CSV table of C-alpha atoms in Angstrom, one decimal:
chain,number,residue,atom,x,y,z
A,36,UNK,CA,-2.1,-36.0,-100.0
A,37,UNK,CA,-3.6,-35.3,-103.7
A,38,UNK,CA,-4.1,-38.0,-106.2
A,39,UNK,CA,-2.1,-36.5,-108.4
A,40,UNK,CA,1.0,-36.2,-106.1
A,41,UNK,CA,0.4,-39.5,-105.0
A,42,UNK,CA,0.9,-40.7,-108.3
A,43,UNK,CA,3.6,-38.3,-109.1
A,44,UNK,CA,5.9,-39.4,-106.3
A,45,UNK,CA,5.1,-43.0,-106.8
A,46,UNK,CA,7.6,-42.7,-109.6
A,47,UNK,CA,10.1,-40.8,-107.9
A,48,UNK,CA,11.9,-40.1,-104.7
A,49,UNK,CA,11.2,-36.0,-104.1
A,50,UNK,CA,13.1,-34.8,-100.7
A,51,UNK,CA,11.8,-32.2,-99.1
A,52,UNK,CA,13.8,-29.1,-97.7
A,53,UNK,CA,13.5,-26.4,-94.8
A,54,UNK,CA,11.4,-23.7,-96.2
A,55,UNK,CA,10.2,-20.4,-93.7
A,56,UNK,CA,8.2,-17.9,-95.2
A,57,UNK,CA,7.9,-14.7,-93.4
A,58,UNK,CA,6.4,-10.9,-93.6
A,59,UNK,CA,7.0,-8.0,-91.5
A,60,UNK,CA,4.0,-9.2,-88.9
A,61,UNK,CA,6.2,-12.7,-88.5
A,62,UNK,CA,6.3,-16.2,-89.7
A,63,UNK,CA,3.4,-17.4,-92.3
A,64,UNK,CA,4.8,-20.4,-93.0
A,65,UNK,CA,7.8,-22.7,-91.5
A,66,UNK,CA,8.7,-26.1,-91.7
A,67,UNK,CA,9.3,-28.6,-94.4
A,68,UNK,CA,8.2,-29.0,-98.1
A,69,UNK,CA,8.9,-30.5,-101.1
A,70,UNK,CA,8.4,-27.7,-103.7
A,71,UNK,CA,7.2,-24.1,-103.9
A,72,UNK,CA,6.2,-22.0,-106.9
A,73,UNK,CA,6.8,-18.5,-107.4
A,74,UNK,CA,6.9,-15.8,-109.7
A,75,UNK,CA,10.4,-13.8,-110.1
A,76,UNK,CA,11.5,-10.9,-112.2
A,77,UNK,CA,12.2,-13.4,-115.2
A,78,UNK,CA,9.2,-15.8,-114.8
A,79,UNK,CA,8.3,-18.4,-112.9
A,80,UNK,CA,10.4,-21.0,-110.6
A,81,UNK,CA,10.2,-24.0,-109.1
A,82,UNK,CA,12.4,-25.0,-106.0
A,83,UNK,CA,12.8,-28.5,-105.2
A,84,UNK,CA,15.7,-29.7,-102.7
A,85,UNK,CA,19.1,-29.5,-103.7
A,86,UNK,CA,18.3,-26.3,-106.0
A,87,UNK,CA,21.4,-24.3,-107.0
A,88,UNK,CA,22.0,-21.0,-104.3
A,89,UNK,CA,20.5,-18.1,-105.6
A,90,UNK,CA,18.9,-15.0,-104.3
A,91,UNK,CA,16.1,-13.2,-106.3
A,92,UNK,CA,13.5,-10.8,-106.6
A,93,UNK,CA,9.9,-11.6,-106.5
A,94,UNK,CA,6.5,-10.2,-108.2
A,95,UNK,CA,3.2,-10.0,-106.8
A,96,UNK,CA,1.5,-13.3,-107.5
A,97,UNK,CA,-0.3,-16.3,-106.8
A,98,UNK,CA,2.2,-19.1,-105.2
A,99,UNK,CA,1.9,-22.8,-104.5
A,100,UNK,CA,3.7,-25.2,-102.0
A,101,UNK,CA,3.8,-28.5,-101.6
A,102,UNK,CA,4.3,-29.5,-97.9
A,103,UNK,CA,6.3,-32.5,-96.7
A,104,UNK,CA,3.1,-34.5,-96.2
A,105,UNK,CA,1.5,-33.6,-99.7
A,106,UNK,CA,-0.7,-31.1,-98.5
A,107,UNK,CA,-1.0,-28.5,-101.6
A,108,UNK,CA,-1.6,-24.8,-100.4
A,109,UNK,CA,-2.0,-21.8,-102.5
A,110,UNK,CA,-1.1,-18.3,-101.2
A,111,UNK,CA,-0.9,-15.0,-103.1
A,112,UNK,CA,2.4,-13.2,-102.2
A,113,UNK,CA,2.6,-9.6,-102.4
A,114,UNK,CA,5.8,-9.8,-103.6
A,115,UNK,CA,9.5,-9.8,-102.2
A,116,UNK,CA,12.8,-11.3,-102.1
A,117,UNK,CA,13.2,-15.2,-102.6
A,118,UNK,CA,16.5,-16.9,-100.5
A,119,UNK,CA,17.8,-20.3,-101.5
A,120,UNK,CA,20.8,-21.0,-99.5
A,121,UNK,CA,23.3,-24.0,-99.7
A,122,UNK,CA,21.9,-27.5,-98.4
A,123,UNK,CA,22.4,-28.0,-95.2
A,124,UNK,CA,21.6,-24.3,-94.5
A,125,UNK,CA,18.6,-23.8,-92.5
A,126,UNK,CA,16.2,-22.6,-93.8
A,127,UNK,CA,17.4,-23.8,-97.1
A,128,UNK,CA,14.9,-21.4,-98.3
A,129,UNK,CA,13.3,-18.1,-97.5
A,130,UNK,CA,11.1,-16.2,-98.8
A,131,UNK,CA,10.6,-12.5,-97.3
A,132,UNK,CA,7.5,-10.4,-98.4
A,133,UNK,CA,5.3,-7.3,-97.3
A,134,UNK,CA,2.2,-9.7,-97.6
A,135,UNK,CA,1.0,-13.1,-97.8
A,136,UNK,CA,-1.9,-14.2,-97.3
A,137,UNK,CA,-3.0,-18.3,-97.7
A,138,UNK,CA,-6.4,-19.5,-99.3
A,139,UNK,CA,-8.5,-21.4,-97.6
């Protein structure tokens, strides 16, 4: 877990949600996560659990998610459609894409 994120959730109680990621080849990512960052026709977003239902388009761009266990990873996303269903959904939140690729 990062320092900062340490810190950050020491003052606050962030749930995490069901998040799969997935491109034509399969499944890059699937599990849980407490927020991912994205870049949609209008700008950036953040999704954190309990985010209003909305489906979107999004751009190519560099992306970040914050697993369950505070593990930070950065992918870039070649762009796609971004899912967030109802809570208690599963996933609660999808994100479909013709590439992505995470950093090492």
């Amino acid at each position: 877990m990062s320092p900062a994120h340490s810190v950050y959730c020491s003052r606050c109680s962030m749930k995490d949600y069901t998040l799969k990621i997935s491109t034509p080849d399969g499944d890059a990512f699937s599990g849980s996560a407490l927020s991912l960052s994205v870049r949609g026709t209008e700008g950036e977003l953040g999704i954190l659990a309990g985010h209003a239902p909305f489906v979107t388009a999004v751009v190519p761009c560099r992306c970040r998610l914050i697993e369950a266990d505070g593990t930070e990873r950065s992918f870039s996303c070649g762009g796609g459609l971004l899912c967030v269903a109802p809570s208690g959904k599963s996933p609660e939140v999808s994100l479909l894409s013709s590439r992505i690729s995470f950093e090492s």
